[in-house]
Short mmCIF file of N, CA, C and O in Angstrom, two decimals:
data_model
loop_
_atom_site.label_atom_id
_atom_site.label_comp_id
_atom_site.label_asym_id
_atom_site.label_seq_id
_atom_site.Cartn_x
_atom_site.Cartn_y
_atom_site.Cartn_z
N MET A 1 13.44 16.38 -10.05
CA MET A 1 12.49 15.82 -9.09
C MET A 1 12.55 14.29 -9.21
O MET A 1 12.42 13.74 -10.29
N ILE A 2 12.72 13.66 -8.10
CA ILE A 2 12.84 12.20 -8.08
C ILE A 2 11.53 11.60 -7.57
O ILE A 2 11.02 11.99 -6.53
N GLU A 3 11.01 10.66 -8.36
CA GLU A 3 9.82 9.92 -7.98
C GLU A 3 10.15 8.44 -8.01
O GLU A 3 10.93 7.99 -8.83
N ALA A 4 9.56 7.70 -7.11
CA ALA A 4 9.75 6.25 -7.08
C ALA A 4 8.42 5.59 -6.73
O ALA A 4 7.62 6.14 -5.98
N VAL A 5 8.24 4.40 -7.27
CA VAL A 5 6.99 3.66 -7.08
C VAL A 5 7.32 2.28 -6.51
O VAL A 5 8.33 1.68 -6.87
N ALA A 6 6.45 1.79 -5.65
CA ALA A 6 6.54 0.41 -5.16
C ALA A 6 5.14 -0.19 -5.23
O ALA A 6 4.15 0.49 -4.95
N ARG A 7 5.10 -1.47 -5.63
CA ARG A 7 3.82 -2.16 -5.75
C ARG A 7 3.87 -3.50 -5.05
O ARG A 7 4.91 -4.15 -5.01
N ALA A 8 2.74 -3.90 -4.53
CA ALA A 8 2.55 -5.25 -4.00
C ALA A 8 1.27 -5.78 -4.64
O ALA A 8 0.23 -5.12 -4.59
N THR A 9 1.36 -6.93 -5.29
CA THR A 9 0.22 -7.44 -6.03
C THR A 9 -0.33 -8.71 -5.40
O THR A 9 0.41 -9.50 -4.81
N ALA A 10 -1.63 -8.87 -5.54
CA ALA A 10 -2.36 -10.05 -5.09
C ALA A 10 -2.12 -10.36 -3.62
O ALA A 10 -1.91 -11.50 -3.23
N VAL A 11 -2.20 -9.32 -2.78
CA VAL A 11 -2.07 -9.50 -1.33
C VAL A 11 -3.45 -9.83 -0.77
O VAL A 11 -4.42 -9.14 -1.10
N PRO A 12 -3.57 -10.87 0.04
CA PRO A 12 -4.89 -11.20 0.59
C PRO A 12 -5.46 -10.06 1.42
O PRO A 12 -4.75 -9.44 2.21
N GLY A 13 -6.73 -9.79 1.23
CA GLY A 13 -7.39 -8.75 2.00
C GLY A 13 -8.35 -7.96 1.15
O GLY A 13 -8.32 -8.00 -0.08
N SER A 14 -9.20 -7.20 1.80
CA SER A 14 -10.24 -6.43 1.14
C SER A 14 -9.70 -5.08 0.68
O SER A 14 -8.91 -4.45 1.38
N VAL A 15 -10.15 -4.63 -0.48
CA VAL A 15 -9.74 -3.33 -1.01
C VAL A 15 -10.31 -2.20 -0.15
O VAL A 15 -9.64 -1.21 0.11
N GLN A 16 -11.52 -2.37 0.29
CA GLN A 16 -12.19 -1.33 1.08
C GLN A 16 -11.43 -1.05 2.37
O GLN A 16 -11.24 0.10 2.76
N LYS A 17 -10.97 -2.09 3.04
CA LYS A 17 -10.23 -1.92 4.28
C LYS A 17 -8.87 -1.29 4.02
O LYS A 17 -8.38 -0.48 4.82
N ALA A 18 -8.24 -1.63 2.90
CA ALA A 18 -6.94 -1.06 2.56
C ALA A 18 -7.06 0.42 2.25
O ALA A 18 -6.18 1.21 2.63
N ARG A 19 -8.12 0.81 1.59
CA ARG A 19 -8.28 2.23 1.23
C ARG A 19 -8.45 3.11 2.46
O ARG A 19 -8.02 4.27 2.46
N LEU A 20 -9.05 2.58 3.51
CA LEU A 20 -9.18 3.36 4.74
C LEU A 20 -7.81 3.68 5.33
O LEU A 20 -7.59 4.78 5.84
N VAL A 21 -6.88 2.74 5.26
CA VAL A 21 -5.54 2.96 5.79
C VAL A 21 -4.75 3.88 4.86
O VAL A 21 -4.02 4.77 5.32
N LEU A 22 -4.88 3.70 3.55
CA LEU A 22 -4.13 4.52 2.60
C LEU A 22 -4.56 5.99 2.66
O LEU A 22 -3.75 6.88 2.40
N ASP A 23 -5.80 6.25 3.01
CA ASP A 23 -6.26 7.63 3.15
C ASP A 23 -5.54 8.35 4.29
O ASP A 23 -5.42 9.57 4.28
N LEU A 24 -5.06 7.60 5.27
CA LEU A 24 -4.37 8.20 6.41
C LEU A 24 -2.97 8.72 6.05
O LEU A 24 -2.48 9.64 6.68
N ILE A 25 -2.33 8.11 5.05
CA ILE A 25 -0.93 8.46 4.77
C ILE A 25 -0.75 9.30 3.51
O ILE A 25 0.34 9.80 3.27
N ARG A 26 -1.77 9.46 2.72
CA ARG A 26 -1.65 10.20 1.46
C ARG A 26 -1.27 11.66 1.73
O ARG A 26 -1.81 12.30 2.63
N ASP A 27 -0.30 12.19 0.96
CA ASP A 27 0.19 13.57 1.04
C ASP A 27 0.89 13.89 2.35
O ASP A 27 0.91 15.05 2.78
N LYS A 28 1.47 12.91 3.00
CA LYS A 28 2.23 13.14 4.23
C LYS A 28 3.70 12.87 3.99
O LYS A 28 4.06 12.09 3.10
N PRO A 29 4.58 13.48 4.78
CA PRO A 29 6.01 13.13 4.69
C PRO A 29 6.22 11.65 5.05
O PRO A 29 5.46 11.09 5.86
N ALA A 30 7.23 11.04 4.47
CA ALA A 30 7.46 9.60 4.64
C ALA A 30 7.64 9.19 6.10
O ALA A 30 7.04 8.20 6.53
N PRO A 31 8.45 9.91 6.91
CA PRO A 31 8.58 9.48 8.32
C PRO A 31 7.26 9.55 9.09
O PRO A 31 6.98 8.68 9.92
N ASP A 32 6.46 10.59 8.81
CA ASP A 32 5.15 10.70 9.47
C ASP A 32 4.23 9.56 9.04
O ASP A 32 3.48 9.01 9.86
N ALA A 33 4.28 9.21 7.77
CA ALA A 33 3.43 8.12 7.26
C ALA A 33 3.81 6.79 7.90
O ALA A 33 2.94 6.00 8.26
N ILE A 34 5.11 6.56 8.08
CA ILE A 34 5.56 5.31 8.72
C ILE A 34 5.08 5.26 10.16
O ILE A 34 4.60 4.22 10.63
N SER A 35 5.18 6.39 10.87
CA SER A 35 4.74 6.38 12.27
C SER A 35 3.22 6.20 12.38
O SER A 35 2.73 5.54 13.29
N VAL A 36 2.46 6.76 11.43
CA VAL A 36 1.02 6.56 11.42
C VAL A 36 0.69 5.09 11.20
O VAL A 36 -0.17 4.52 11.87
N LEU A 37 1.39 4.45 10.26
CA LEU A 37 1.13 3.04 9.97
C LEU A 37 1.50 2.14 11.14
O LEU A 37 0.84 1.14 11.40
N GLN A 38 2.57 2.49 11.85
CA GLN A 38 2.97 1.68 13.00
C GLN A 38 1.97 1.77 14.14
O GLN A 38 1.86 0.84 14.94
N ASN A 39 1.24 2.88 14.21
CA ASN A 39 0.28 3.07 15.30
C ASN A 39 -1.17 2.84 14.86
O ASN A 39 -2.08 3.15 15.61
N THR A 40 -1.37 2.32 13.66
CA THR A 40 -2.72 2.04 13.17
C THR A 40 -3.06 0.58 13.44
O THR A 40 -2.30 -0.31 13.10
N ASN A 41 -4.20 0.37 14.05
CA ASN A 41 -4.62 -0.98 14.41
C ASN A 41 -5.57 -1.54 13.35
O ASN A 41 -6.73 -1.84 13.63
N ARG A 42 -5.09 -1.65 12.13
CA ARG A 42 -5.85 -2.22 11.02
C ARG A 42 -5.02 -3.31 10.37
O ARG A 42 -3.79 -3.24 10.34
N ALA A 43 -5.67 -4.31 9.82
CA ALA A 43 -4.96 -5.47 9.26
C ALA A 43 -4.02 -5.12 8.11
O ALA A 43 -2.92 -5.66 8.04
N PRO A 44 -4.37 -4.23 7.17
CA PRO A 44 -3.45 -3.96 6.05
C PRO A 44 -2.27 -3.06 6.41
O PRO A 44 -1.37 -2.90 5.59
N ALA A 45 -2.23 -2.47 7.59
CA ALA A 45 -1.19 -1.49 7.94
C ALA A 45 0.23 -2.04 7.83
O ALA A 45 1.11 -1.37 7.27
N PRO A 46 0.56 -3.25 8.33
CA PRO A 46 1.94 -3.74 8.19
C PRO A 46 2.35 -3.97 6.74
O PRO A 46 3.51 -3.72 6.37
N ILE A 47 1.43 -4.40 5.91
CA ILE A 47 1.74 -4.64 4.50
C ILE A 47 1.99 -3.31 3.80
O ILE A 47 2.94 -3.17 3.02
N ILE A 48 1.16 -2.31 4.09
CA ILE A 48 1.33 -1.00 3.48
C ILE A 48 2.63 -0.36 3.94
O ILE A 48 3.31 0.30 3.16
N GLU A 49 3.00 -0.57 5.21
CA GLU A 49 4.27 -0.05 5.70
C GLU A 49 5.45 -0.66 4.94
O GLU A 49 6.41 0.02 4.58
N LYS A 50 5.36 -1.94 4.66
CA LYS A 50 6.41 -2.62 3.91
C LYS A 50 6.54 -2.06 2.49
O LYS A 50 7.64 -1.84 1.99
N VAL A 51 5.39 -1.80 1.85
CA VAL A 51 5.42 -1.22 0.51
C VAL A 51 5.97 0.20 0.54
O VAL A 51 6.74 0.60 -0.35
N LEU A 52 5.61 0.97 1.57
CA LEU A 52 6.12 2.34 1.69
C LEU A 52 7.63 2.34 1.88
O LEU A 52 8.35 3.13 1.27
N ARG A 53 8.14 1.44 2.73
CA ARG A 53 9.60 1.35 2.92
C ARG A 53 10.29 0.96 1.62
O ARG A 53 11.40 1.43 1.33
N SER A 54 9.66 0.12 0.82
CA SER A 54 10.22 -0.26 -0.47
C SER A 54 10.26 0.94 -1.42
O SER A 54 11.24 1.13 -2.15
N ALA A 55 9.23 1.77 -1.42
CA ALA A 55 9.20 2.96 -2.27
C ALA A 55 10.29 3.94 -1.85
O ALA A 55 10.94 4.57 -2.71
N ILE A 56 10.52 4.08 -0.55
CA ILE A 56 11.59 4.96 -0.06
C ILE A 56 12.95 4.44 -0.51
O ILE A 56 13.80 5.21 -0.98
N ALA A 57 13.17 3.14 -0.39
CA ALA A 57 14.43 2.55 -0.83
C ALA A 57 14.61 2.70 -2.34
O ALA A 57 15.73 2.96 -2.82
N ASN A 58 13.52 2.57 -3.11
CA ASN A 58 13.60 2.76 -4.55
C ASN A 58 13.99 4.19 -4.90
O ASN A 58 14.77 4.43 -5.83
N ALA A 59 13.47 5.16 -4.15
CA ALA A 59 13.81 6.57 -4.40
C ALA A 59 15.28 6.84 -4.08
O ALA A 59 15.96 7.55 -4.83
N GLN A 60 15.77 6.26 -3.00
CA GLN A 60 17.18 6.46 -2.65
C GLN A 60 18.10 5.80 -3.68
O GLN A 60 19.13 6.36 -4.03
N THR A 61 17.73 4.63 -4.18
CA THR A 61 18.52 3.97 -5.22
C THR A 61 18.49 4.76 -6.52
O THR A 61 19.52 4.90 -7.19
N LYS A 62 17.33 5.32 -6.86
CA LYS A 62 17.22 6.13 -8.06
C LYS A 62 18.07 7.40 -7.95
O LYS A 62 18.68 7.84 -8.93
N ALA A 63 18.11 7.98 -6.76
CA ALA A 63 18.92 9.18 -6.54
C ALA A 63 20.41 8.86 -6.66
O ALA A 63 21.18 9.66 -7.20
N LEU A 64 20.83 7.71 -6.16
CA LEU A 64 22.23 7.32 -6.30
C LEU A 64 22.61 7.13 -7.77
O LEU A 64 23.74 7.43 -8.16
N GLY A 65 21.69 6.65 -8.57
CA GLY A 65 21.94 6.50 -10.00
C GLY A 65 22.14 7.83 -10.70
O GLY A 65 22.82 7.91 -11.71
N GLU A 66 21.54 8.88 -10.15
CA GLU A 66 21.69 10.23 -10.70
C GLU A 66 22.76 11.02 -9.96
O GLU A 66 22.83 12.25 -10.10
N ALA A 67 23.58 10.35 -9.16
CA ALA A 67 24.67 10.97 -8.39
C ALA A 67 24.15 12.03 -7.43
O ALA A 67 24.75 13.08 -7.24
N LYS A 68 23.02 11.76 -6.81
CA LYS A 68 22.44 12.65 -5.81
C LYS A 68 22.25 11.84 -4.53
O LYS A 68 22.43 10.64 -4.50
N ARG A 69 21.84 12.54 -3.50
CA ARG A 69 21.53 11.87 -2.25
C ARG A 69 20.23 12.44 -1.71
O ARG A 69 20.06 13.66 -1.68
N ILE A 70 19.35 11.56 -1.30
CA ILE A 70 18.06 11.99 -0.77
C ILE A 70 17.93 11.53 0.66
O ILE A 70 18.19 10.37 0.97
N ASP A 71 17.51 12.43 1.51
CA ASP A 71 17.21 12.08 2.89
C ASP A 71 15.75 11.62 2.96
O ASP A 71 14.90 12.11 2.22
N GLU A 72 15.50 10.69 3.84
CA GLU A 72 14.14 10.15 3.97
C GLU A 72 13.14 11.23 4.39
O GLU A 72 11.96 11.17 4.04
N ASP A 73 13.61 12.25 5.09
CA ASP A 73 12.73 13.33 5.55
C ASP A 73 12.23 14.21 4.40
O ASP A 73 11.25 14.92 4.55
N LYS A 74 12.89 14.17 3.26
CA LYS A 74 12.51 15.00 2.12
C LYS A 74 11.50 14.33 1.19
O LYS A 74 11.08 14.91 0.21
N LEU A 75 11.10 13.10 1.50
CA LEU A 75 10.17 12.37 0.65
C LEU A 75 8.74 12.52 1.15
O LEU A 75 8.48 12.52 2.36
N VAL A 76 7.81 12.64 0.20
CA VAL A 76 6.38 12.79 0.50
C VAL A 76 5.62 11.70 -0.25
O VAL A 76 5.95 11.38 -1.39
N VAL A 77 4.62 11.13 0.39
CA VAL A 77 3.76 10.14 -0.26
C VAL A 77 2.81 10.91 -1.18
O VAL A 77 1.84 11.51 -0.73
N SER A 78 3.11 10.91 -2.48
CA SER A 78 2.29 11.69 -3.41
C SER A 78 1.06 10.91 -3.88
O SER A 78 0.00 11.49 -4.11
N GLU A 79 1.19 9.59 -4.06
CA GLU A 79 0.06 8.75 -4.44
C GLU A 79 0.06 7.50 -3.60
O GLU A 79 1.10 6.93 -3.32
N ALA A 80 -1.12 7.07 -3.22
CA ALA A 80 -1.29 5.81 -2.50
C ALA A 80 -2.68 5.30 -2.80
O ALA A 80 -3.67 5.95 -2.48
N PHE A 81 -2.75 4.16 -3.48
CA PHE A 81 -4.06 3.62 -3.81
C PHE A 81 -4.03 2.10 -3.83
O PHE A 81 -2.97 1.48 -3.89
N ALA A 82 -5.23 1.53 -3.76
CA ALA A 82 -5.40 0.07 -3.77
C ALA A 82 -6.43 -0.29 -4.82
O ALA A 82 -7.46 0.38 -4.95
N ASP A 83 -6.12 -1.32 -5.59
CA ASP A 83 -7.02 -1.81 -6.62
C ASP A 83 -7.41 -3.25 -6.33
O ASP A 83 -6.69 -3.97 -5.64
N GLN A 84 -8.52 -3.67 -6.93
CA GLN A 84 -9.00 -5.04 -6.76
C GLN A 84 -8.09 -6.00 -7.50
O GLN A 84 -7.73 -5.77 -8.64
N GLY A 85 -7.71 -7.08 -6.83
CA GLY A 85 -6.91 -8.13 -7.46
C GLY A 85 -7.78 -9.32 -7.79
O GLY A 85 -9.01 -9.28 -7.64
N PRO A 86 -7.18 -10.41 -8.23
CA PRO A 86 -7.98 -11.59 -8.56
C PRO A 86 -8.56 -12.22 -7.29
O PRO A 86 -7.94 -12.19 -6.23
N ALA A 87 -9.73 -12.78 -7.41
CA ALA A 87 -10.40 -13.42 -6.28
C ALA A 87 -10.45 -14.93 -6.51
O ALA A 87 -10.79 -15.38 -7.60
N ARG A 88 -10.09 -15.68 -5.47
CA ARG A 88 -10.18 -17.14 -5.55
C ARG A 88 -11.56 -17.56 -5.06
O ARG A 88 -12.07 -17.02 -4.10
N ALA A 89 -12.12 -18.55 -5.71
CA ALA A 89 -13.41 -19.07 -5.29
C ALA A 89 -13.19 -20.40 -4.57
O ALA A 89 -12.47 -21.27 -5.06
N ILE A 90 -13.76 -20.53 -3.39
CA ILE A 90 -13.64 -21.75 -2.59
C ILE A 90 -15.03 -22.31 -2.38
O ILE A 90 -15.98 -21.57 -2.11
N ALA A 91 -15.18 -23.60 -2.52
CA ALA A 91 -16.47 -24.25 -2.31
C ALA A 91 -16.53 -24.77 -0.88
O ALA A 91 -15.64 -25.49 -0.43
N ARG A 92 -17.59 -24.41 -0.18
CA ARG A 92 -17.84 -24.90 1.18
C ARG A 92 -19.22 -25.52 1.22
O ARG A 92 -20.09 -25.15 0.44
N SER A 93 -19.40 -26.42 2.13
CA SER A 93 -20.72 -27.03 2.24
C SER A 93 -21.69 -26.05 2.91
O SER A 93 -21.34 -25.38 3.87
N GLY A 94 -22.89 -26.02 2.38
CA GLY A 94 -23.90 -25.13 2.91
C GLY A 94 -25.05 -25.92 3.52
O GLY A 94 -24.92 -27.10 3.85
N ARG A 95 -26.17 -25.26 3.65
CA ARG A 95 -27.34 -25.92 4.22
C ARG A 95 -27.92 -26.95 3.26
O ARG A 95 -27.84 -26.79 2.05
N ARG A 96 -28.50 -27.98 3.81
CA ARG A 96 -29.22 -29.02 3.06
C ARG A 96 -28.35 -29.61 1.95
O ARG A 96 -28.79 -29.80 0.83
N ALA A 97 -27.08 -29.86 2.25
CA ALA A 97 -26.13 -30.53 1.36
C ALA A 97 -25.90 -29.78 0.05
O ALA A 97 -25.66 -30.37 -0.98
N ARG A 98 -25.96 -28.47 0.12
CA ARG A 98 -25.67 -27.66 -1.06
C ARG A 98 -24.26 -27.09 -0.96
O ARG A 98 -23.69 -27.03 0.12
N ILE A 99 -23.73 -26.66 -2.09
CA ILE A 99 -22.39 -26.07 -2.14
C ILE A 99 -22.54 -24.55 -2.10
O ILE A 99 -23.35 -23.97 -2.81
N ARG A 100 -21.72 -23.94 -1.27
CA ARG A 100 -21.73 -22.49 -1.11
C ARG A 100 -20.36 -21.97 -1.55
O ARG A 100 -19.34 -22.50 -1.14
N ARG A 101 -20.32 -20.93 -2.37
CA ARG A 101 -19.05 -20.38 -2.85
C ARG A 101 -18.62 -19.22 -1.96
O ARG A 101 -19.42 -18.34 -1.63
N ILE A 102 -17.35 -19.22 -1.60
CA ILE A 102 -16.75 -18.14 -0.83
C ILE A 102 -15.68 -17.51 -1.69
O ILE A 102 -14.88 -18.22 -2.30
N ARG A 103 -15.65 -16.19 -1.76
CA ARG A 103 -14.64 -15.49 -2.55
C ARG A 103 -13.55 -14.95 -1.63
O ARG A 103 -13.83 -14.18 -0.73
N ARG A 104 -12.32 -15.37 -1.89
CA ARG A 104 -11.16 -14.86 -1.15
C ARG A 104 -10.58 -13.72 -1.97
O ARG A 104 -9.97 -13.93 -3.02
N ARG A 105 -10.77 -12.50 -1.50
CA ARG A 105 -10.38 -11.33 -2.27
C ARG A 105 -8.91 -10.98 -2.08
O ARG A 105 -8.33 -11.24 -1.02
N THR A 106 -8.32 -10.38 -3.10
CA THR A 106 -6.94 -9.91 -3.02
C THR A 106 -6.89 -8.44 -3.45
O THR A 106 -7.82 -7.93 -4.07
N THR A 107 -5.77 -7.80 -3.13
CA THR A 107 -5.60 -6.37 -3.36
C THR A 107 -4.25 -6.09 -3.99
O THR A 107 -3.26 -6.74 -3.64
N HIS A 108 -4.21 -5.11 -4.89
CA HIS A 108 -2.96 -4.59 -5.44
C HIS A 108 -2.71 -3.23 -4.79
O HIS A 108 -3.54 -2.33 -4.89
N TYR A 109 -1.54 -3.06 -4.13
CA TYR A 109 -1.17 -1.80 -3.51
C TYR A 109 -0.17 -1.07 -4.39
O TYR A 109 0.75 -1.68 -4.92
N THR A 110 -0.31 0.25 -4.52
CA THR A 110 0.66 1.08 -5.23
C THR A 110 0.91 2.33 -4.40
O THR A 110 -0.04 3.02 -4.02
N ILE A 111 2.19 2.61 -4.14
CA ILE A 111 2.57 3.81 -3.40
C ILE A 111 3.67 4.52 -4.18
O ILE A 111 4.65 3.91 -4.58
N ARG A 112 3.49 5.83 -4.39
CA ARG A 112 4.48 6.65 -5.09
C ARG A 112 4.98 7.73 -4.13
O ARG A 112 4.19 8.41 -3.49
N VAL A 113 6.29 7.86 -4.03
CA VAL A 113 6.90 8.91 -3.20
C VAL A 113 7.62 9.89 -4.12
O VAL A 113 8.17 9.52 -5.15
N THR A 114 7.61 11.15 -3.71
CA THR A 114 8.23 12.22 -4.48
C THR A 114 9.12 13.04 -3.56
O THR A 114 8.76 13.30 -2.42
N ALA A 115 10.28 13.45 -4.08
CA ALA A 115 11.20 14.28 -3.28
C ALA A 115 10.73 15.73 -3.30
O ALA A 115 10.31 16.25 -4.34
N ILE A 116 10.82 16.38 -2.14
CA ILE A 116 10.45 17.80 -2.03
C ILE A 116 11.61 18.61 -2.60
O ILE A 116 12.77 18.41 -2.27
N GLU A 117 11.28 19.57 -3.47
CA GLU A 117 12.31 20.42 -4.05
C GLU A 117 12.60 21.58 -3.13
O GLU A 117 11.68 22.26 -2.66
N GLU A 118 13.87 21.83 -2.88
CA GLU A 118 14.27 22.98 -2.06
C GLU A 118 14.61 24.14 -2.97
O GLU A 118 15.17 23.98 -4.03
N GLU A 119 14.28 25.35 -2.51
CA GLU A 119 14.55 26.53 -3.33
C GLU A 119 15.54 27.43 -2.70
O GLU A 119 15.85 27.42 -1.59
#
């Protein structure tokens, strides 16, 4: 069984918004997941699609190392999750000449694909 992982770290964006998109592709075949991401009108969707394509390429490279060949249709998104990354703090001017802090949040994406075993 071939598994491959791809990660993207410290990508700007909210974790909550990313998790909504990742819930759409979890436990789906890779081609279906790509088509779902291409038709999803959410900000993290293009970044998640890029990470998914990287995981597929990693699986194909891993299969070549084991002298096997994997078709993209045989891969399933087994894990897809987003974790909180480091947040930058920015100072902006607020009311009555006070300083207001704004947090720019980042996200760590992890996607794992697994090959379906044929019997």
